[in-house]
XYZ file of C-alpha atoms in Angstrom:
559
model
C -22.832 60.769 -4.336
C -21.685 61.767 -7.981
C -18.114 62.782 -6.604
C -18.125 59.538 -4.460
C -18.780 57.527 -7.807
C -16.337 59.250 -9.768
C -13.635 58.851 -6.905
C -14.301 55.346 -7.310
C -14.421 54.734 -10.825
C -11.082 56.518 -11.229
C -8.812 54.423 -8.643
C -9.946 50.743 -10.036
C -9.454 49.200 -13.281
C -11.847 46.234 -12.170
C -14.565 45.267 -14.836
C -18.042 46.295 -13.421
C -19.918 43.838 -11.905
C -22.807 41.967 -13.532
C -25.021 41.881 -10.415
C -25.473 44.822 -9.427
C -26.448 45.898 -5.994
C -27.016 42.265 -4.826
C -23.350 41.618 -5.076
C -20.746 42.846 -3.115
C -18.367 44.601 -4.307
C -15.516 43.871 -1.923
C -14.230 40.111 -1.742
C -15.702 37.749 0.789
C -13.952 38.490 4.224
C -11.847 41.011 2.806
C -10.573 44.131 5.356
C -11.934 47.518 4.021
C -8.700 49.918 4.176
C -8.355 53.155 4.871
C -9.122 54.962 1.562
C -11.532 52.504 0.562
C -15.207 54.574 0.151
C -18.503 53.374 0.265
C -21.012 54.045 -2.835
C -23.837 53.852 -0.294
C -24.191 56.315 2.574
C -24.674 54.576 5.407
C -26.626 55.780 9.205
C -23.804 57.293 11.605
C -23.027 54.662 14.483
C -20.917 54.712 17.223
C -16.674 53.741 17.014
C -15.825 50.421 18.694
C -12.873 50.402 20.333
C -9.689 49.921 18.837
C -8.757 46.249 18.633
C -5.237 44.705 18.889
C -4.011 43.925 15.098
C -3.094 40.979 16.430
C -5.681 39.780 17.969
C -8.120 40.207 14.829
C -9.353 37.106 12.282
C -6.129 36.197 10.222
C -9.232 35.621 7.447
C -10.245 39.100 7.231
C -7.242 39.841 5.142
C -7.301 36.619 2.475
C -8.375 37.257 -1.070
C -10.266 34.035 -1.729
C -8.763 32.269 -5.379
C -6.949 29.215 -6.210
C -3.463 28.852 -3.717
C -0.853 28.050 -6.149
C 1.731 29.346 -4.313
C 3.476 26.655 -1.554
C 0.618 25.430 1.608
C 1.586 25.369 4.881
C 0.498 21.996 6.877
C -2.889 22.068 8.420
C -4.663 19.811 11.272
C -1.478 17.791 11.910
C -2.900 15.811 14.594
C -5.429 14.251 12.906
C -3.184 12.900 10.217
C -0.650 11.725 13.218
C -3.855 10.049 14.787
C -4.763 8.299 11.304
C -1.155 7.148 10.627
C -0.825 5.621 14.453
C -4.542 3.969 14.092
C -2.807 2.316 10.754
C 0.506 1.349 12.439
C -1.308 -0.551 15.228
C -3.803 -2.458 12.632
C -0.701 -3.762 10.590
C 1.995 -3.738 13.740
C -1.188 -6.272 15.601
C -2.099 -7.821 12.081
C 1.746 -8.857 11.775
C 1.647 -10.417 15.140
C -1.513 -11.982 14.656
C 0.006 -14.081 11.593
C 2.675 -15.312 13.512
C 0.806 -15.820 16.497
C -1.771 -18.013 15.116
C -2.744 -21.020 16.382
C -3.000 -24.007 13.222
C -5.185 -26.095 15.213
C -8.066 -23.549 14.870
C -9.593 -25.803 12.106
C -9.584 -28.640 14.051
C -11.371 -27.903 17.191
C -13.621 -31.349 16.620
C -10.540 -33.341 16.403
C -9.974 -32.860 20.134
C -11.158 -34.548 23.133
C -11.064 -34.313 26.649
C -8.701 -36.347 29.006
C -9.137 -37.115 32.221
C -5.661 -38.115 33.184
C -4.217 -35.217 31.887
C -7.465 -32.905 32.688
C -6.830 -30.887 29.051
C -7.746 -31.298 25.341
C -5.916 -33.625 23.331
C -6.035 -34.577 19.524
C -7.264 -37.803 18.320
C -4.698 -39.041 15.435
C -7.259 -41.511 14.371
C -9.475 -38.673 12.944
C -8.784 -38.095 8.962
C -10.543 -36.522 6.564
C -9.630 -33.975 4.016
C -12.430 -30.771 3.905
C -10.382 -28.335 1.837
C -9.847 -31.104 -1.102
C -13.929 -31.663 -0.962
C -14.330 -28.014 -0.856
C -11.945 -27.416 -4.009
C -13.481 -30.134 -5.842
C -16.969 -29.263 -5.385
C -15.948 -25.427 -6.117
C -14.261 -26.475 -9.333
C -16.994 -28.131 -10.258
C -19.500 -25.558 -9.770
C -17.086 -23.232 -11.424
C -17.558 -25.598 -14.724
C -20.448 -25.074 -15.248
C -21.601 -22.775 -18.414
C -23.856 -20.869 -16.564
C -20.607 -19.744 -14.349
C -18.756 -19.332 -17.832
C -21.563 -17.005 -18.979
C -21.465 -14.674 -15.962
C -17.342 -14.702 -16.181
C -17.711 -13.595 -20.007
C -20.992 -11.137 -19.318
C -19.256 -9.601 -16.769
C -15.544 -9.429 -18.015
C -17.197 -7.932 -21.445
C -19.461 -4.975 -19.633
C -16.388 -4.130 -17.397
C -14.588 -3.220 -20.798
C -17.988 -1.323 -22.113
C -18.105 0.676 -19.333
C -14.942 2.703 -20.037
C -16.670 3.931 -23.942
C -20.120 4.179 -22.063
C -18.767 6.827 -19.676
C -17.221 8.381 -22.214
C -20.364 8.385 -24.340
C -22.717 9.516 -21.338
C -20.476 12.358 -20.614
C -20.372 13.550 -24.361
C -24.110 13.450 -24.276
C -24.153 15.237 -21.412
C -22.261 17.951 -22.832
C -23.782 18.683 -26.185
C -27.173 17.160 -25.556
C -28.543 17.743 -22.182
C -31.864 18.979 -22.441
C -32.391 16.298 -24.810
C -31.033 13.500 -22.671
C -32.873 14.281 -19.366
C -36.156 15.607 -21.048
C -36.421 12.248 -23.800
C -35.272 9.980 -20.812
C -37.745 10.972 -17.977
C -40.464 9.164 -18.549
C -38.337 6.009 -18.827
C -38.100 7.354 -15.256
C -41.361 5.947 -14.640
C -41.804 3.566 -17.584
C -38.808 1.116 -16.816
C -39.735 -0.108 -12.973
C -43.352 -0.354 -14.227
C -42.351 -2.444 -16.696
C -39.971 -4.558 -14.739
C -42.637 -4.381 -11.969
C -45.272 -6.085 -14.091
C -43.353 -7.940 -16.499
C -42.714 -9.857 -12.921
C -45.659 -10.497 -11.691
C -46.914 -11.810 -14.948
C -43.917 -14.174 -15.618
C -44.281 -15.219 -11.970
C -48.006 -15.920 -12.105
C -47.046 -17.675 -15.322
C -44.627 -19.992 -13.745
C -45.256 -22.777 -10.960
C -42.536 -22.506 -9.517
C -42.119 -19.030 -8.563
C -46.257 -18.753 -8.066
C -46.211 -21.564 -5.448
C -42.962 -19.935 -4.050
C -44.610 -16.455 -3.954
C -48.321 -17.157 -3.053
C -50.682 -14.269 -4.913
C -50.992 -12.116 -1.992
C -47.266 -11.329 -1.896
C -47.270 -10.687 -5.672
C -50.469 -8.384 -5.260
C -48.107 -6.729 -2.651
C -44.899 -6.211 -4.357
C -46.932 -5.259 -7.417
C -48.849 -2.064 -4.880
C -45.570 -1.640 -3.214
C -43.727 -0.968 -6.734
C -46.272 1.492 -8.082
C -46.670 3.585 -4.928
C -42.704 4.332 -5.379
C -43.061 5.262 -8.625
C -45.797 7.393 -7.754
C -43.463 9.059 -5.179
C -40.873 9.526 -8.172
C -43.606 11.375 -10.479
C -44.647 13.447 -7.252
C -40.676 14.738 -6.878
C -40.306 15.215 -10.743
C -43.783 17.289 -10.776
C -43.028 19.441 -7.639
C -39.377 20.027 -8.975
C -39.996 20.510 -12.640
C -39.932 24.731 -12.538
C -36.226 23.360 -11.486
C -35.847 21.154 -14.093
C -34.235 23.560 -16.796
C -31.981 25.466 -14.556
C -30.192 22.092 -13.382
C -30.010 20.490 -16.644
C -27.819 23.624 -17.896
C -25.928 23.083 -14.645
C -25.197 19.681 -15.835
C -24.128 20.655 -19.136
C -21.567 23.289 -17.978
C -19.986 20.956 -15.067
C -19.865 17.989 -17.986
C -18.127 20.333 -20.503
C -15.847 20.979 -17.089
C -15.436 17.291 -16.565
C -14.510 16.954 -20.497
C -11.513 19.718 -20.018
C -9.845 17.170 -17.479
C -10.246 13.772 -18.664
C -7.428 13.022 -16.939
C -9.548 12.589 -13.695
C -11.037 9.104 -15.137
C -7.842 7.596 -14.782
C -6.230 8.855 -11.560
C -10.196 8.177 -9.594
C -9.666 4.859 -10.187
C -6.341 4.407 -9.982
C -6.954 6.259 -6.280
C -9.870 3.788 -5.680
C -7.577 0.847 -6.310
C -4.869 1.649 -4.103
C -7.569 1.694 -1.659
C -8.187 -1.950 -2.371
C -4.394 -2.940 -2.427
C -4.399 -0.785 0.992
C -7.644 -2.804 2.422
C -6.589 -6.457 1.404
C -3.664 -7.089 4.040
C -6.352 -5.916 6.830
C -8.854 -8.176 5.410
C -5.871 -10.786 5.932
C -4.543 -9.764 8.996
C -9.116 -10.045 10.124
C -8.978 -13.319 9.439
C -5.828 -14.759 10.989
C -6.904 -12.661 14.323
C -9.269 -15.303 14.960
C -6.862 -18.095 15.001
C -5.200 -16.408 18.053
C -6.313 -18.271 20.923
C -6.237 -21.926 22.460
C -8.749 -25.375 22.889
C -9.774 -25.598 26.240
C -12.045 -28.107 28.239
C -15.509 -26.423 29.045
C -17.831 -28.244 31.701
C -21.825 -28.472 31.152
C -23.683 -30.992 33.023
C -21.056 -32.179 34.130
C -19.485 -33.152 30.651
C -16.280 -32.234 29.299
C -16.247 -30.677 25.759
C -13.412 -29.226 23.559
C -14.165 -25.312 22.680
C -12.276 -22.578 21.342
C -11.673 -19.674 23.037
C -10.141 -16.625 21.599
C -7.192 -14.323 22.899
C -8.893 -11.414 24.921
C -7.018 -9.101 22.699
C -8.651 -10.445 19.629
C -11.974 -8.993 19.514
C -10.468 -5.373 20.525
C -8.203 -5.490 17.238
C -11.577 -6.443 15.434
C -13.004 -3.206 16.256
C -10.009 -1.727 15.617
C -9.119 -2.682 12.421
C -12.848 -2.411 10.756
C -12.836 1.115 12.251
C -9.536 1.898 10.744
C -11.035 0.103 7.193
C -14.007 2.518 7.667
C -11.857 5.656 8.255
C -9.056 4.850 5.485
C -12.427 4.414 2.874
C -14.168 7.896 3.898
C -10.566 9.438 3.856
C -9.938 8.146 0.080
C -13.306 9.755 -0.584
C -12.493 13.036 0.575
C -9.215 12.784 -0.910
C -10.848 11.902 -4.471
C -13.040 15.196 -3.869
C -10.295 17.219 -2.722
C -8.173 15.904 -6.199
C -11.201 16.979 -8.433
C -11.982 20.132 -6.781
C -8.527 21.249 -7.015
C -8.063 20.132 -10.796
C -11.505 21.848 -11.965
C -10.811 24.908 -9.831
C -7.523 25.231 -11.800
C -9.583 25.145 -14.965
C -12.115 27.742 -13.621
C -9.341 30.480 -12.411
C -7.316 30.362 -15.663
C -7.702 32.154 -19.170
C -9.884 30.911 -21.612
C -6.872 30.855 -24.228
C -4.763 28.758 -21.300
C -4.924 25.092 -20.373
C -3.603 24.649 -16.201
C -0.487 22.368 -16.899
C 0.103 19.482 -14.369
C -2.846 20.569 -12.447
C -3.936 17.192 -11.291
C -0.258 16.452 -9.908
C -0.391 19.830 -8.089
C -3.920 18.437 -6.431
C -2.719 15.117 -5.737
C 0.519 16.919 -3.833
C -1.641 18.859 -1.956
C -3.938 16.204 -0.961
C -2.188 13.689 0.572
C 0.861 16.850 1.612
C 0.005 20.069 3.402
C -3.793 19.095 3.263
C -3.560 15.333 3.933
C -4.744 16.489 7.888
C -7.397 18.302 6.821
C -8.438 14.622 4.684
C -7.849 12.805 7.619
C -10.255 15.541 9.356
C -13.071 15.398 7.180
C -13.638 11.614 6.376
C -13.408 11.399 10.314
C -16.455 13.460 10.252
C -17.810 11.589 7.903
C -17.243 7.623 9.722
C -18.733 9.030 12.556
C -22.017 10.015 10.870
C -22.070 6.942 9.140
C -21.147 4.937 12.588
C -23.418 6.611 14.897
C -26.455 6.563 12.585
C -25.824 2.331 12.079
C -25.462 2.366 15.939
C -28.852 3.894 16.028
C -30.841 2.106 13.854
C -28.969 -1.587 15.464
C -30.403 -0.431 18.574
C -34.028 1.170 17.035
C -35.613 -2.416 18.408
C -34.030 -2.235 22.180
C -35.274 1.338 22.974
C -38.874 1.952 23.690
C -41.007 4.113 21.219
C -41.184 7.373 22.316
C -37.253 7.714 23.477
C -36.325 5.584 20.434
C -38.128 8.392 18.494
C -36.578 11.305 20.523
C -32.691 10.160 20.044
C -33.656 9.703 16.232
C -34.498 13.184 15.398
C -31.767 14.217 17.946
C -28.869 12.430 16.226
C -30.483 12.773 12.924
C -30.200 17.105 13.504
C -26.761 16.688 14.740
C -25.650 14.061 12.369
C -27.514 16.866 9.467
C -25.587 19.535 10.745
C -22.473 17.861 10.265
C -23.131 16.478 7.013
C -24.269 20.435 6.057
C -20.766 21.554 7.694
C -19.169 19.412 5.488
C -20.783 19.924 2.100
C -18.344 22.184 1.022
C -16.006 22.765 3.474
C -13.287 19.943 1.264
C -14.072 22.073 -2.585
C -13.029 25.337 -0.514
C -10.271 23.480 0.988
C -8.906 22.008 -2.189
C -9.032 25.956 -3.848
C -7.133 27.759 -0.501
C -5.507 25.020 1.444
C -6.975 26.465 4.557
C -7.733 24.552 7.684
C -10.872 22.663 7.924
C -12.741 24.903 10.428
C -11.417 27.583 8.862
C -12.517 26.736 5.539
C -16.154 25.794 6.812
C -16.848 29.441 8.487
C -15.159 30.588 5.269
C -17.322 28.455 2.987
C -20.774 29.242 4.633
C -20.060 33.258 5.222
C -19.164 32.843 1.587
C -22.766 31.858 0.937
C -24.802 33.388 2.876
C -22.982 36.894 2.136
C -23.975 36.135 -1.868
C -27.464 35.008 -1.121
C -26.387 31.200 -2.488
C -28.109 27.694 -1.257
C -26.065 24.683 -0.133
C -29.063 22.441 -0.813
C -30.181 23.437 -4.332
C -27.934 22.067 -6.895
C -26.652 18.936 -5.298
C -30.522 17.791 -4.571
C -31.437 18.440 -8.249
C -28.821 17.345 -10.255
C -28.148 14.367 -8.270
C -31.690 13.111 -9.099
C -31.444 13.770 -12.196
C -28.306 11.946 -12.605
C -29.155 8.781 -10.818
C -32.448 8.619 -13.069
C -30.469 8.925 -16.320
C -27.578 5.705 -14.909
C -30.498 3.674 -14.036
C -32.637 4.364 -17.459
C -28.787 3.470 -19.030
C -28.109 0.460 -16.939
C -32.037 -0.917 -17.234
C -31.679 -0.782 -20.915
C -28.089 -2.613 -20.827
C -29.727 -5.163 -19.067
C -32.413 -5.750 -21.149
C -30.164 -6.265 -24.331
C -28.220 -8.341 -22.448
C -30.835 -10.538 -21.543
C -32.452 -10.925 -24.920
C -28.974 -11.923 -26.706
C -28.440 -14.119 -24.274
C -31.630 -15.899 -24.641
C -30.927 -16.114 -28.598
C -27.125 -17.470 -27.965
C -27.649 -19.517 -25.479
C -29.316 -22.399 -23.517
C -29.318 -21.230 -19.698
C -33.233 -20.415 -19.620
C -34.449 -18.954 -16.647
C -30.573 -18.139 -15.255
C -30.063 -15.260 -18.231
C -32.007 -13.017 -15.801
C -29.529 -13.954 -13.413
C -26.926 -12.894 -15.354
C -28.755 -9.728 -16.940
C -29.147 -8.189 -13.228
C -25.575 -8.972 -12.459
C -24.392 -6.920 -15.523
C -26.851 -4.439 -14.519
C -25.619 -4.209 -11.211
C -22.009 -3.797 -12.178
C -22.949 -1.409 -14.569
C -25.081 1.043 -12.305
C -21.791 0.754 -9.833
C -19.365 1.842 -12.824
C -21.955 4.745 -13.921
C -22.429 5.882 -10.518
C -19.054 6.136 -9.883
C -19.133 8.828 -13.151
C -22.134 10.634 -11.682
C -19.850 10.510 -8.359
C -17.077 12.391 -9.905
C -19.653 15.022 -11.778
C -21.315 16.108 -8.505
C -18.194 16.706 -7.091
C -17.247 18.856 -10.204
C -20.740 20.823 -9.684
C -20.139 21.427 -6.179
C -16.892 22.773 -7.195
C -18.122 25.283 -9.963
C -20.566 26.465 -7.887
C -18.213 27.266 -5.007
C -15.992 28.982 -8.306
C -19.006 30.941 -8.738
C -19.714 31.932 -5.558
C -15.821 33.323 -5.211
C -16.128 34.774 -8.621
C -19.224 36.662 -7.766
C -17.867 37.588 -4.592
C -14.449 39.605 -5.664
C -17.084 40.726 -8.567
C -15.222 38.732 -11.211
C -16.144 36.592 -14.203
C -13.644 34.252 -14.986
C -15.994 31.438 -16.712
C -18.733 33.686 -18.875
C -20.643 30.534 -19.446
C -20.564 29.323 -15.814
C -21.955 33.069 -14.900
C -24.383 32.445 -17.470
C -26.362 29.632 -15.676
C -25.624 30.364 -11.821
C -27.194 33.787 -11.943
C -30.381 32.669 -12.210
C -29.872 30.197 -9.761
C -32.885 31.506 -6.565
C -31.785 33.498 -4.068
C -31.152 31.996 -0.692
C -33.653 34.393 1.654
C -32.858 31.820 4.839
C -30.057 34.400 5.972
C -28.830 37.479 5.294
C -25.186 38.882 4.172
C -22.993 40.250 7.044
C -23.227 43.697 5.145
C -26.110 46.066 4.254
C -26.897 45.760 0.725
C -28.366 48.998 -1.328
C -31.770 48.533 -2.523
């Protein structure tokens, strides 16, 4: 053994690791050579055959770290799929335009004739709907309490940029204090709203005799027993508590290294708007493909519309496509983080990663763009088949209704799991996505790590701290507009408005920040696999993250 260690010690200049016996000391995946020795004796077994060098994993010989070196393409054919699915919605969308039929509007304007047996339009009819329409909207639109909700909402759009700014900085230097001094506004915020509601309800006539006492007595019970469910989950996690809010505070000092990620997000998440709006077009002047035809009931003629056969096909087309194109620019915004942070991670403390964000958004939507296209088809079909399922809860009877539930709720689980990291671990090697999702999970289980522990924690704790942020927004919004103004009752109108936009803008931030945990921990997990330490403060927090005791590493360790 002593001769063994001193063998070893002599051929590698590697640091020693910091985990001693529960980490390996050989990278994840890695082929032992020749000469390599083993500190640990280990039980004679018998030779397996000699296998064809060829025929062995390619990923026993990659040394997991950042790729910056040029990516070969990977999952082609989805990408070719996604591009021809896109072709066909705007090649059909362009046809549908020109195609249209202008006397869609009109259909009551028609009327059977006998002598010619077909639909004809009466020239007497005249009337103008869209000038009634416009001058009703611009009247409503007028109004002050429309001018207040313009203004309100124009104004919190700009706040929203120094907000995130200011979360995150709290979030960096002040974590503890931020999730420990805002928890019980966990609690104390929807009890107040709760009963601050049914006391200005009972108060008022109109909303009492709108809402008779028994469904105020309800929503009152109904309230409470979810905040009772949120104390429950903050009790049974709180041994938890500490270990994720020093998560937090590492991924936000992360986030704060690569600020440049708040403006190419969004930027990302508007192109996908600019991308969507000519489909949204092309959705609506797809139902003006078709013709008026006579229809016979009771032996009366009657003008109807009736649509090309072709149309309602290109519907589910196109809203398909929308749904695939959205989950794809989700991935893609993961992929874009995870490569920029994992930059960070794998580079010197004295060194900043130059252009790293251009090298991600190159190698999202280049060599990995299949691999994109791959994973947010994953994802619409999770999302697709579990909406098909609950539509058709009501048509099944109970007990099968109950048995395809948990069946496509496992499956639809499993997937979801498959996916968790599989697009960090892409983003880091540019390997294929199968490939990366063995990679990714033998990466975990060999280092005793949990793909459920930090995103269920943190993301909790998160969404508490936007909606204690937003609440309180809303609230001073409310109250100044009572003093400024004269719209009464509609100033809670507005107030949850700006609330609502403002919970969408901050969980949008808290969006981006899981995806930058996710990707340190993956860091970590590579780090502690090749026995590295490339972020001391990162090691700092994720050792004492539990040990997952679920499965067992592919290799005996010594106890």
């Amino acid at each position: 053994m002593g001769s063994t260690e001193e063998e070893t010690s002599s051929t590698t200049t590697k640091p020693i690791s910091p985990y001693d016996a529960a980490s390996p000391t050989e990278p994840l995946l890695f082929k032992p050579t020749a000469t390599s020795t083993s500190t640990y004796p280990s039980p004679p077994i018998e030779e397996s055959p000699q296998t064809d060098p060829s025929e062995s994993d390619p990923t026993q010989f990659i040394q997991i770290t950042f790729n910056y070196g040029p990516r070969p393409f990977k999952d082609l054919p989805f990408l070719f799929l996604f591009l021809a699915s896109v072709l066909c919605t705007f090649a059909f969308g362009i046809f549908s335009i020109f195609h249209r039929n202008d006397n869609y509007s009109s259909v009551s304007t028609f009327t059977y004739d006998s002598n010619s047996t077909s639909c004809v339009q009466d020239t007497s009819f005249s009337s103008n709907p869209i000038w009634v329409f416009q001058s009703s909207f611009f009247s409503v639109s007028s109004s002050s309490l429309w001018t207040y909700v313009a203004w309100t909402l124009v104004i919190t759009l700009v706040l929203s940029v120094p907000i995130c700014f200011f979360l995150l900085l709290l979030l960096k230097h002040y974590t503890k204090q931020i999730v420990y001094g805002l928890l019980p506004f966990f609690v104390i915020v929807p009890v107040f709203f709760d009963v601050y509601w049914f006391v200005a309800c009972t108060l008022s006539s109109s909303c009492s005799d709108a809402f008779p006492l028994v469904y105020r007595i309800l929503v009152l019970v109904l309230v409470l027993l979810v905040v009772g469910v949120i104390v429950w989950v903050i009790v049974a996690n709180w041994h938890r508590i500490e270990l994720t809010v020093r998560i937090i505070a590492v991924s936000s000092d992360a986030l704060s290294r690569n600020l440049g990620l708040f403006l190419v997000i969004p930027l990302l998440t508007v192109g996908l708007v600019v991308y969507s709006a000519p489909i949204v077009v092309f959705l609506v002047f797809s139902r003006f493909n078709g013709k008026i035809v006579a229809k016979e009931s009771n032996g009366e003629y009657t003008c109807v519309w009736k649509q090309d056969s072709w149309v309602p096909a290109y519907f589910t087309l196109a809203i398909l496509t929308m749904l695939w194109s959205l989950t794809t620019m989700v991935e893609a915004q993961a992929f874009v983080i995870s490569g920029t942070i994992a930059q960070w991670y794998f580079s010197k403390d004295d060194e900043k990663p130059r252009r790293s964000i251009r090298r991600s958004l190159r190698n999202a939507f280049g060599p990995s763009s299949g691999t994109v296209c791959l994973s947010g088809l994953l994802i619409c079909v999770v999302r697709v088949v579990r909406a098909a399922v609950d539509s058709a809860r009501e048509d099944v009877p109970g007990i099968v209704n109950l048995v395809l539930r948990c069946c496509v709720d496992a499956l639809m689980s499993a997937i979801d799991f498959l996916n968790k990291f599989t697009i960090n671990f892409v983003a880091i090697t540019g390997e294929a996505y199968c490939t990366s999702a063995r990679m990714t999970y033998e990466l975990l289980r060999r280092n005793l790590l949990s793909a459920v522990f930090v995103e269920t924690i943190s993301t909790r704790l998160l969404a508490g701290v936007i909606f204690v942020f937003s609440a309180v927004y809303a609230i001073v919004v409310c109250a100044i507009l009572k003093g400024v103004s004269d719209l009464g009752d509609n100033a809670y109108i507005v107030a949850v408005l700006t609330w609502v936009l403002l919970i969408v803008v901050l969980a949008f931030f808290v969006h981006v920040l899981d995806n930058v945990i996710d990707t340190v921990y993956i860091c970590y997990a590579i780090d502690r696999d090749r026995g590295e330490v490339y972020k001391q403060e990162v090691h700092d927090v994720c050792v004492h993250l539990p040990i997952s005791r679920s499965s067992f590493p592919s290799r005996t360790l010594g106890v």
